């Protein structure tokens, strides 16, 4: 069977399973729970279809597997796979929407759209499957860049994990944490460095397909583009929740780059900018 057909069948099964489970459990993080797994499967489908003899596809499969293993570990330690481990943003959104409207949102956006997106970001592997050309020095450079972004996301997630562990201990002891949200480490230069590194890795995956085909003009760019769009929407929504919880978050927004790491603004200028908005 053609590997793209295999992937489409996996997509249909993933949509059906996550939708039914969301109805049975009334939890809507089932796509989140397979987010780090399904793209790995898709890429290995193409690598296996090439007989595991195409060096570029094998390299791409290994890199995406490293991405998936790291993300799965981070998601698991935060309780994402435990009963009741629904993303708090779905809970907030469910409270803001009529029940019927949220069920439509669940089916068409959470389930179908996001599952389709998980296939789209993996499809540069299909391009590489269709253009099985020799590995080049550019592939090696892309692999090194991918690993650098993977390392950056690992560091950002670890900093966030340690911060919340300390915060939870302080709350358990009856003390008010200060600061109330993470502003140090990589979060000095970006409000969402983990979001930046996550997207960047999939742009690198897209470039692997471009190198295989010998051209940047690949329709598979739709995958990382839609992923970036999803993160933009997620960032806006997440920050609206943060501002409602922490009034001081506005000042942090004023001095710190939203996603792409950059030098922070000076405190007084940032405060004046924030107060003028």
PDB file of C-alpha atoms in Angstrom:
ATOM      1  CA  UNK A   1       0.000   0.000   0.000  1.00  0.00           C
ATOM      2  CA  UNK A   2       1.213   3.510  -0.812  1.00  0.00           C
ATOM      3  CA  UNK A   3       2.582   5.089   2.410  1.00  0.00           C
ATOM      4  CA  UNK A   4       0.393   8.176   2.037  1.00  0.00           C
ATOM      5  CA  UNK A   5      -2.673   5.919   2.019  1.00  0.00           C
ATOM      6  CA  UNK A   6      -1.416   4.245   5.180  1.00  0.00           C
ATOM      7  CA  UNK A   7      -1.031   7.653   6.788  1.00  0.00           C
ATOM      8  CA  UNK A   8      -4.541   8.673   5.751  1.00  0.00           C
ATOM      9  CA  UNK A   9      -5.962   5.547   7.384  1.00  0.00           C
ATOM     10  CA  UNK A  10      -4.029   6.384  10.551  1.00  0.00           C
ATOM     11  CA  UNK A  11      -5.476   9.901  10.380  1.00  0.00           C
ATOM     12  CA  UNK A  12      -9.040   8.561  10.119  1.00  0.00           C
ATOM     13  CA  UNK A  13      -8.445   6.203  13.060  1.00  0.00           C
ATOM     14  CA  UNK A  14      -6.908   8.994  15.156  1.00  0.00           C
ATOM     15  CA  UNK A  15      -9.856  11.333  14.474  1.00  0.00           C
ATOM     16  CA  UNK A  16     -12.412   8.649  15.322  1.00  0.00           C
ATOM     17  CA  UNK A  17     -10.617   7.551  18.496  1.00  0.00           C
ATOM     18  CA  UNK A  18      -9.994  11.032  19.912  1.00  0.00           C
ATOM     19  CA  UNK A  19     -13.553  12.171  19.144  1.00  0.00           C
ATOM     20  CA  UNK A  20     -15.211   9.125  20.732  1.00  0.00           C
ATOM     21  CA  UNK A  21     -12.942   9.309  23.781  1.00  0.00           C
ATOM     22  CA  UNK A  22     -13.758  13.001  24.241  1.00  0.00           C
ATOM     23  CA  UNK A  23     -17.468  12.139  24.281  1.00  0.00           C
ATOM     24  CA  UNK A  24     -17.051   9.217  26.677  1.00  0.00           C
ATOM     25  CA  UNK A  25     -14.780  10.982  29.162  1.00  0.00           C
ATOM     26  CA  UNK A  26     -15.905  14.604  28.686  1.00  0.00           C
ATOM     27  CA  UNK A  27     -12.196  15.477  28.464  1.00  0.00           C
ATOM     28  CA  UNK A  28     -10.922  17.223  25.360  1.00  0.00           C
ATOM     29  CA  UNK A  29      -7.165  16.716  25.516  1.00  0.00           C
ATOM     30  CA  UNK A  30      -7.051  13.425  23.628  1.00  0.00           C
ATOM     31  CA  UNK A  31      -5.407  15.015  20.600  1.00  0.00           C
ATOM     32  CA  UNK A  32      -2.905  16.601  22.994  1.00  0.00           C
ATOM     33  CA  UNK A  33      -2.148  13.102  24.270  1.00  0.00           C
ATOM     34  CA  UNK A  34      -1.244  11.797  20.806  1.00  0.00           C
ATOM     35  CA  UNK A  35       0.396  15.044  19.632  1.00  0.00           C
ATOM     36  CA  UNK A  36       3.927  13.794  20.282  1.00  0.00           C
ATOM     37  CA  UNK A  37       3.238  10.272  18.998  1.00  0.00           C
ATOM     38  CA  UNK A  38       1.326  10.373  15.713  1.00  0.00           C
ATOM     39  CA  UNK A  39       3.811  12.532  13.716  1.00  0.00           C
ATOM     40  CA  UNK A  40       6.550  10.074  14.690  1.00  0.00           C
ATOM     41  CA  UNK A  41       4.441   7.221  13.311  1.00  0.00           C
ATOM     42  CA  UNK A  42       3.791   9.100  10.055  1.00  0.00           C
ATOM     43  CA  UNK A  43       7.478   9.780   9.416  1.00  0.00           C
ATOM     44  CA  UNK A  44       8.447   6.178  10.161  1.00  0.00           C
ATOM     45  CA  UNK A  45       5.755   4.988   7.718  1.00  0.00           C
ATOM     46  CA  UNK A  46       7.589   6.800   4.916  1.00  0.00           C
ATOM     47  CA  UNK A  47      11.002   5.649   6.124  1.00  0.00           C
ATOM     48  CA  UNK A  48       9.775   2.040   6.291  1.00  0.00           C
ATOM     49  CA  UNK A  49       8.183   2.327   2.833  1.00  0.00           C
ATOM     50  CA  UNK A  50      11.647   3.195   1.513  1.00  0.00           C
ATOM     51  CA  UNK A  51      12.964   0.018   3.126  1.00  0.00           C
ATOM     52  CA  UNK A  52      14.913   1.981   5.756  1.00  0.00           C
ATOM     53  CA  UNK A  53      17.543   2.450   3.067  1.00  0.00           C
ATOM     54  CA  UNK A  54      17.136   6.173   2.439  1.00  0.00           C
ATOM     55  CA  UNK A  55      19.604   7.984   4.718  1.00  0.00           C
ATOM     56  CA  UNK A  56      17.698  11.273   4.701  1.00  0.00           C
ATOM     57  CA  UNK A  57      14.395   9.640   5.637  1.00  0.00           C
ATOM     58  CA  UNK A  58      16.060   7.540   8.327  1.00  0.00           C
ATOM     59  CA  UNK A  59      17.758  10.640   9.739  1.00  0.00           C
ATOM     60  CA  UNK A  60      14.494  12.563   9.676  1.00  0.00           C
ATOM     61  CA  UNK A  61      12.692   9.694  11.419  1.00  0.00           C
ATOM     62  CA  UNK A  62      15.316   9.572  14.170  1.00  0.00           C
ATOM     63  CA  UNK A  63      15.158  13.347  14.717  1.00  0.00           C
ATOM     64  CA  UNK A  64      11.362  13.382  14.884  1.00  0.00           C
ATOM     65  CA  UNK A  65      11.498  10.423  17.280  1.00  0.00           C
ATOM     66  CA  UNK A  66      13.786  12.425  19.581  1.00  0.00           C
ATOM     67  CA  UNK A  67      11.300  15.301  19.382  1.00  0.00           C
ATOM     68  CA  UNK A  68       8.438  12.946  20.226  1.00  0.00           C
ATOM     69  CA  UNK A  69      10.227  11.225  23.104  1.00  0.00           C
ATOM     70  CA  UNK A  70      11.154  14.531  24.751  1.00  0.00           C
ATOM     71  CA  UNK A  71       7.677  16.002  24.347  1.00  0.00           C
ATOM     72  CA  UNK A  72       5.976  12.824  25.554  1.00  0.00           C
ATOM     73  CA  UNK A  73       8.130  12.811  28.689  1.00  0.00           C
ATOM     74  CA  UNK A  74       7.390  16.467  29.420  1.00  0.00           C
ATOM     75  CA  UNK A  75       3.660  15.994  28.844  1.00  0.00           C
ATOM     76  CA  UNK A  76       3.569  12.883  31.035  1.00  0.00           C
ATOM     77  CA  UNK A  77       5.362  14.437  34.013  1.00  0.00           C
ATOM     78  CA  UNK A  78       2.847  17.294  34.008  1.00  0.00           C
ATOM     79  CA  UNK A  79       0.034  14.747  34.338  1.00  0.00           C
ATOM     80  CA  UNK A  80      -1.213  15.030  30.771  1.00  0.00           C
ATOM     81  CA  UNK A  81      -1.919  11.299  30.482  1.00  0.00           C
ATOM     82  CA  UNK A  82      -3.568  10.979  33.885  1.00  0.00           C
ATOM     83  CA  UNK A  83      -7.358  10.970  34.258  1.00  0.00           C
ATOM     84  CA  UNK A  84      -8.465  14.558  34.596  1.00  0.00           C
ATOM     85  CA  UNK A  85      -5.326  15.797  32.849  1.00  0.00           C
ATOM     86  CA  UNK A  86      -7.261  18.027  30.464  1.00  0.00           C
ATOM     87  CA  UNK A  87      -5.519  21.195  29.280  1.00  0.00           C
ATOM     88  CA  UNK A  88      -6.793  24.089  31.423  1.00  0.00           C
ATOM     89  CA  UNK A  89      -7.378  26.175  28.278  1.00  0.00           C
ATOM     90  CA  UNK A  90     -10.075  23.781  27.043  1.00  0.00           C
ATOM     91  CA  UNK A  91     -11.752  24.057  30.453  1.00  0.00           C
ATOM     92  CA  UNK A  92     -11.716  27.860  30.252  1.00  0.00           C
ATOM     93  CA  UNK A  93     -13.011  27.850  26.676  1.00  0.00           C
ATOM     94  CA  UNK A  94     -15.742  25.323  27.517  1.00  0.00           C
ATOM     95  CA  UNK A  95     -16.931  27.668  30.243  1.00  0.00           C
ATOM     96  CA  UNK A  96     -17.189  30.555  27.768  1.00  0.00           C
ATOM     97  CA  UNK A  97     -19.156  28.739  25.038  1.00  0.00           C
ATOM     98  CA  UNK A  98     -22.632  27.209  24.863  1.00  0.00           C
ATOM     99  CA  UNK A  99     -22.492  23.420  25.195  1.00  0.00           C
ATOM    100  CA  UNK A 100     -23.613  22.759  21.617  1.00  0.00           C
ATOM    101  CA  UNK A 101     -21.155  25.250  20.150  1.00  0.00           C
ATOM    102  CA  UNK A 102     -18.296  23.721  22.106  1.00  0.00           C
ATOM    103  CA  UNK A 103     -19.155  20.227  20.860  1.00  0.00           C
ATOM    104  CA  UNK A 104     -18.957  21.495  17.271  1.00  0.00           C
ATOM    105  CA  UNK A 105     -15.664  23.200  18.141  1.00  0.00           C
ATOM    106  CA  UNK A 106     -14.448  19.933  19.635  1.00  0.00           C
ATOM    107  CA  UNK A 107     -15.283  17.906  16.524  1.00  0.00           C
ATOM    108  CA  UNK A 108     -14.120  20.280  13.817  1.00  0.00           C
ATOM    109  CA  UNK A 109     -11.205  22.102  15.469  1.00  0.00           C
ATOM    110  CA  UNK A 110      -9.845  20.048  18.351  1.00  0.00           C
ATOM    111  CA  UNK A 111     -10.318  16.669  16.661  1.00  0.00           C
ATOM    112  CA  UNK A 112     -10.354  17.053  12.877  1.00  0.00           C
ATOM    113  CA  UNK A 113      -8.297  20.202  12.317  1.00  0.00           C
ATOM    114  CA  UNK A 114      -5.553  19.336  14.780  1.00  0.00           C
ATOM    115  CA  UNK A 115      -5.275  15.722  13.613  1.00  0.00           C
ATOM    116  CA  UNK A 116      -5.023  16.874  10.000  1.00  0.00           C
ATOM    117  CA  UNK A 117      -2.351  19.359  11.085  1.00  0.00           C
ATOM    118  CA  UNK A 118      -0.337  16.568  12.701  1.00  0.00           C
ATOM    119  CA  UNK A 119      -0.276  14.788   9.338  1.00  0.00           C
ATOM    120  CA  UNK A 120       0.550  17.947   7.398  1.00  0.00           C
ATOM    121  CA  UNK A 121       3.633  18.793   9.474  1.00  0.00           C
ATOM    122  CA  UNK A 122       4.986  15.278   8.804  1.00  0.00           C
ATOM    123  CA  UNK A 123       4.450  15.367   5.039  1.00  0.00           C
ATOM    124  CA  UNK A 124       7.923  16.715   4.158  1.00  0.00           C
ATOM    125  CA  UNK A 125       8.822  13.062   4.750  1.00  0.00           C
ATOM    126  CA  UNK A 126       6.536  12.241   1.812  1.00  0.00           C
ATOM    127  CA  UNK A 127       8.476  14.758  -0.289  1.00  0.00           C
ATOM    128  CA  UNK A 128      11.703  13.051   0.761  1.00  0.00           C
ATOM    129  CA  UNK A 129      10.158   9.675  -0.086  1.00  0.00           C
ATOM    130  CA  UNK A 130       9.273  10.900  -3.564  1.00  0.00           C
ATOM    131  CA  UNK A 131      12.742  12.428  -4.107  1.00  0.00           C
ATOM    132  CA  UNK A 132      15.201   9.906  -2.716  1.00  0.00           C
ATOM    133  CA  UNK A 133      18.356  11.831  -3.458  1.00  0.00           C
ATOM    134  CA  UNK A 134      21.732  11.426  -1.705  1.00  0.00           C
ATOM    135  CA  UNK A 135      22.314  13.061   1.665  1.00  0.00           C
ATOM    136  CA  UNK A 136      24.023  16.461   1.376  1.00  0.00           C
ATOM    137  CA  UNK A 137      26.023  18.700   3.727  1.00  0.00           C
ATOM    138  CA  UNK A 138      22.906  20.860   3.970  1.00  0.00           C
ATOM    139  CA  UNK A 139      21.028  17.910   5.491  1.00  0.00           C
ATOM    140  CA  UNK A 140      23.740  17.624   8.123  1.00  0.00           C
ATOM    141  CA  UNK A 141      23.468  21.346   8.895  1.00  0.00           C
ATOM    142  CA  UNK A 142      19.682  21.051   9.189  1.00  0.00           C
ATOM    143  CA  UNK A 143      20.067  18.101  11.564  1.00  0.00           C
ATOM    144  CA  UNK A 144      22.406  20.162  13.759  1.00  0.00           C
ATOM    145  CA  UNK A 145      19.961  23.090  13.750  1.00  0.00           C
ATOM    146  CA  UNK A 146      17.088  20.755  14.621  1.00  0.00           C
ATOM    147  CA  UNK A 147      19.052  19.378  17.582  1.00  0.00           C
ATOM    148  CA  UNK A 148      19.876  22.926  18.717  1.00  0.00           C
ATOM    149  CA  UNK A 149      16.177  23.835  18.693  1.00  0.00           C
ATOM    150  CA  UNK A 150      15.359  20.573  20.466  1.00  0.00           C
ATOM    151  CA  UNK A 151      17.899  21.454  23.164  1.00  0.00           C
ATOM    152  CA  UNK A 152      16.426  24.946  23.512  1.00  0.00           C
ATOM    153  CA  UNK A 153      12.924  23.581  24.013  1.00  0.00           C
ATOM    154  CA  UNK A 154      14.219  21.047  26.531  1.00  0.00           C
ATOM    155  CA  UNK A 155      15.877  23.819  28.555  1.00  0.00           C
ATOM    156  CA  UNK A 156      12.761  26.034  28.405  1.00  0.00           C
ATOM    157  CA  UNK A 157      10.469  23.227  29.531  1.00  0.00           C
ATOM    158  CA  UNK A 158      12.852  22.263  32.334  1.00  0.00           C
ATOM    159  CA  UNK A 159      12.987  25.864  33.574  1.00  0.00           C
ATOM    160  CA  UNK A 160       9.207  26.012  33.504  1.00  0.00           C
ATOM    161  CA  UNK A 161       8.930  22.678  35.314  1.00  0.00           C
ATOM    162  CA  UNK A 162      11.290  23.744  38.105  1.00  0.00           C
ATOM    163  CA  UNK A 163       9.501  27.070  38.520  1.00  0.00           C
ATOM    164  CA  UNK A 164       6.094  25.424  38.913  1.00  0.00           C
ATOM    165  CA  UNK A 165       7.498  22.833  41.306  1.00  0.00           C
ATOM    166  CA  UNK A 166       8.821  25.640  43.550  1.00  0.00           C
ATOM    167  CA  UNK A 167       5.589  27.581  43.141  1.00  0.00           C
ATOM    168  CA  UNK A 168       3.478  24.591  44.176  1.00  0.00           C
ATOM    169  CA  UNK A 169       5.656  24.050  47.259  1.00  0.00           C
ATOM    170  CA  UNK A 170       5.222  27.676  48.303  1.00  0.00           C
ATOM    171  CA  UNK A 171       1.460  27.517  47.801  1.00  0.00           C
ATOM    172  CA  UNK A 172       1.303  24.279  49.789  1.00  0.00           C
ATOM    173  CA  UNK A 173       3.170  26.039  52.612  1.00  0.00           C
ATOM    174  CA  UNK A 174       0.655  28.883  52.571  1.00  0.00           C
ATOM    175  CA  UNK A 175       3.064  31.424  51.077  1.00  0.00           C
ATOM    176  CA  UNK A 176       2.370  33.703  48.122  1.00  0.00           C
ATOM    177  CA  UNK A 177       4.891  32.908  45.360  1.00  0.00           C
ATOM    178  CA  UNK A 178       6.953  35.801  44.078  1.00  0.00           C
ATOM    179  CA  UNK A 179       7.114  36.179  41.166  1.00  0.00           C
ATOM    180  CA  UNK A 180       3.827  34.501  40.306  1.00  0.00           C
ATOM    181  CA  UNK A 181       4.900  33.491  36.787  1.00  0.00           C
ATOM    182  CA  UNK A 182       8.232  32.591  35.209  1.00  0.00           C
ATOM    183  CA  UNK A 183      10.295  35.561  34.008  1.00  0.00           C
ATOM    184  CA  UNK A 184      13.889  34.301  34.238  1.00  0.00           C
ATOM    185  CA  UNK A 185      16.197  32.086  32.187  1.00  0.00           C
ATOM    186  CA  UNK A 186      15.063  31.798  28.574  1.00  0.00           C
ATOM    187  CA  UNK A 187      11.817  33.463  29.619  1.00  0.00           C
ATOM    188  CA  UNK A 188      13.798  36.686  30.017  1.00  0.00           C
ATOM    189  CA  UNK A 189      14.123  36.836  26.228  1.00  0.00           C
ATOM    190  CA  UNK A 190      10.791  35.354  25.160  1.00  0.00           C
ATOM    191  CA  UNK A 191       7.460  34.957  26.892  1.00  0.00           C
ATOM    192  CA  UNK A 192       7.097  31.579  25.176  1.00  0.00           C
ATOM    193  CA  UNK A 193      10.534  30.218  24.216  1.00  0.00           C
ATOM    194  CA  UNK A 194       9.213  26.659  24.188  1.00  0.00           C
ATOM    195  CA  UNK A 195       6.613  27.704  21.601  1.00  0.00           C
ATOM    196  CA  UNK A 196       9.359  29.242  19.459  1.00  0.00           C
ATOM    197  CA  UNK A 197      11.588  26.158  19.526  1.00  0.00           C
ATOM    198  CA  UNK A 198       8.635  23.827  18.878  1.00  0.00           C
ATOM    199  CA  UNK A 199       7.626  25.660  15.707  1.00  0.00           C
ATOM    200  CA  UNK A 200      11.220  26.081  14.580  1.00  0.00           C
ATOM    201  CA  UNK A 201      11.813  22.323  14.617  1.00  0.00           C
ATOM    202  CA  UNK A 202       8.948  21.747  12.200  1.00  0.00           C
ATOM    203  CA  UNK A 203      10.179  24.470   9.871  1.00  0.00           C
ATOM    204  CA  UNK A 204      13.464  22.539   9.785  1.00  0.00           C
ATOM    205  CA  UNK A 205      11.534  19.350   8.935  1.00  0.00           C
ATOM    206  CA  UNK A 206       9.957  21.244   6.038  1.00  0.00           C
ATOM    207  CA  UNK A 207      13.416  22.261   4.827  1.00  0.00           C
ATOM    208  CA  UNK A 208      14.508  18.603   4.767  1.00  0.00           C
ATOM    209  CA  UNK A 209      11.810  18.027   2.160  1.00  0.00           C
ATOM    210  CA  UNK A 210      12.980  21.065   0.222  1.00  0.00           C
ATOM    211  CA  UNK A 211      16.559  19.783   0.140  1.00  0.00           C
ATOM    212  CA  UNK A 212      15.352  16.388  -1.090  1.00  0.00           C
ATOM    213  CA  UNK A 213      13.307  18.004  -3.876  1.00  0.00           C
ATOM    214  CA  UNK A 214      15.931  20.643  -4.665  1.00  0.00           C
ATOM    215  CA  UNK A 215      13.480  23.530  -4.312  1.00  0.00           C
ATOM    216  CA  UNK A 216      11.916  25.694  -1.596  1.00  0.00           C
ATOM    217  CA  UNK A 217       8.667  25.799  -3.567  1.00  0.00           C
ATOM    218  CA  UNK A 218       6.917  22.904  -1.834  1.00  0.00           C
ATOM    219  CA  UNK A 219       3.207  22.785  -1.047  1.00  0.00           C
ATOM    220  CA  UNK A 220       4.033  21.078   2.260  1.00  0.00           C
ATOM    221  CA  UNK A 221       4.852  24.546   3.619  1.00  0.00           C
ATOM    222  CA  UNK A 222       1.171  24.577   4.572  1.00  0.00           C
ATOM    223  CA  UNK A 223       2.039  22.343   7.555  1.00  0.00           C
ATOM    224  CA  UNK A 224       4.457  24.658   9.400  1.00  0.00           C
ATOM    225  CA  UNK A 225       2.404  27.690   8.331  1.00  0.00           C
ATOM    226  CA  UNK A 226      -0.755  26.294   9.910  1.00  0.00           C
ATOM    227  CA  UNK A 227       1.230  25.184  12.957  1.00  0.00           C
ATOM    228  CA  UNK A 228       2.552  28.729  13.382  1.00  0.00           C
ATOM    229  CA  UNK A 229      -0.980  30.067  13.016  1.00  0.00           C
ATOM    230  CA  UNK A 230      -2.199  27.648  15.679  1.00  0.00           C
ATOM    231  CA  UNK A 231       0.530  28.786  18.058  1.00  0.00           C
ATOM    232  CA  UNK A 232      -0.316  32.446  17.417  1.00  0.00           C
ATOM    233  CA  UNK A 233      -3.931  31.826  18.396  1.00  0.00           C
ATOM    234  CA  UNK A 234      -2.891  29.699  21.365  1.00  0.00           C
ATOM    235  CA  UNK A 235      -0.468  32.379  22.557  1.00  0.00           C
ATOM    236  CA  UNK A 236      -3.100  35.133  22.398  1.00  0.00           C
ATOM    237  CA  UNK A 237      -5.609  32.980  24.288  1.00  0.00           C
ATOM    238  CA  UNK A 238      -3.069  31.819  26.892  1.00  0.00           C
ATOM    239  CA  UNK A 239      -1.893  35.357  27.550  1.00  0.00           C
ATOM    240  CA  UNK A 240      -5.452  36.628  27.954  1.00  0.00           C
ATOM    241  CA  UNK A 241      -5.828  34.091  30.781  1.00  0.00           C
ATOM    242  CA  UNK A 242      -2.474  35.116  32.284  1.00  0.00           C
ATOM    243  CA  UNK A 243      -3.429  38.819  32.271  1.00  0.00           C
ATOM    244  CA  UNK A 244      -6.720  38.020  33.999  1.00  0.00           C
ATOM    245  CA  UNK A 245      -4.850  36.157  36.751  1.00  0.00           C
ATOM    246  CA  UNK A 246      -1.789  38.390  37.098  1.00  0.00           C
ATOM    247  CA  UNK A 247      -2.179  42.159  36.538  1.00  0.00           C
ATOM    248  CA  UNK A 248       1.640  42.476  36.518  1.00  0.00           C
ATOM    249  CA  UNK A 249       1.756  40.278  33.413  1.00  0.00           C
ATOM    250  CA  UNK A 250       1.122  43.371  31.261  1.00  0.00           C
ATOM    251  CA  UNK A 251       4.476  44.826  32.281  1.00  0.00           C
ATOM    252  CA  UNK A 252       6.193  41.548  31.458  1.00  0.00           C
ATOM    253  CA  UNK A 253       4.508  41.647  28.043  1.00  0.00           C
ATOM    254  CA  UNK A 254       5.751  45.178  27.489  1.00  0.00           C
ATOM    255  CA  UNK A 255       9.415  44.378  28.057  1.00  0.00           C
ATOM    256  CA  UNK A 256       9.644  40.823  26.679  1.00  0.00           C
ATOM    257  CA  UNK A 257       9.410  39.505  23.125  1.00  0.00           C
ATOM    258  CA  UNK A 258       6.218  37.454  22.592  1.00  0.00           C
ATOM    259  CA  UNK A 259       7.783  34.375  20.964  1.00  0.00           C
ATOM    260  CA  UNK A 260      11.061  34.940  19.106  1.00  0.00           C
ATOM    261  CA  UNK A 261      13.856  35.324  21.697  1.00  0.00           C
ATOM    262  CA  UNK A 262      15.193  38.889  21.807  1.00  0.00           C
ATOM    263  CA  UNK A 263      16.839  41.290  24.206  1.00  0.00           C
ATOM    264  CA  UNK A 264      14.378  42.538  26.849  1.00  0.00           C
ATOM    265  CA  UNK A 265      13.305  46.159  26.985  1.00  0.00           C
ATOM    266  CA  UNK A 266      14.342  48.355  29.862  1.00  0.00           C
ATOM    267  CA  UNK A 267      11.966  48.415  32.821  1.00  0.00           C
ATOM    268  CA  UNK A 268      11.001  52.110  32.856  1.00  0.00           C
ATOM    269  CA  UNK A 269      10.459  52.293  29.097  1.00  0.00           C
ATOM    270  CA  UNK A 270       8.462  49.087  29.194  1.00  0.00           C
ATOM    271  CA  UNK A 271       6.308  50.367  32.051  1.00  0.00           C
ATOM    272  CA  UNK A 272       5.592  53.639  30.224  1.00  0.00           C
ATOM    273  CA  UNK A 273       4.707  51.709  27.066  1.00  0.00           C
ATOM    274  CA  UNK A 274       2.378  49.430  29.036  1.00  0.00           C
ATOM    275  CA  UNK A 275       0.627  52.333  30.794  1.00  0.00           C
ATOM    276  CA  UNK A 276       0.064  54.146  27.512  1.00  0.00           C
ATOM    277  CA  UNK A 277      -1.849  51.214  26.012  1.00  0.00           C
TER     278      UNK A 277
END
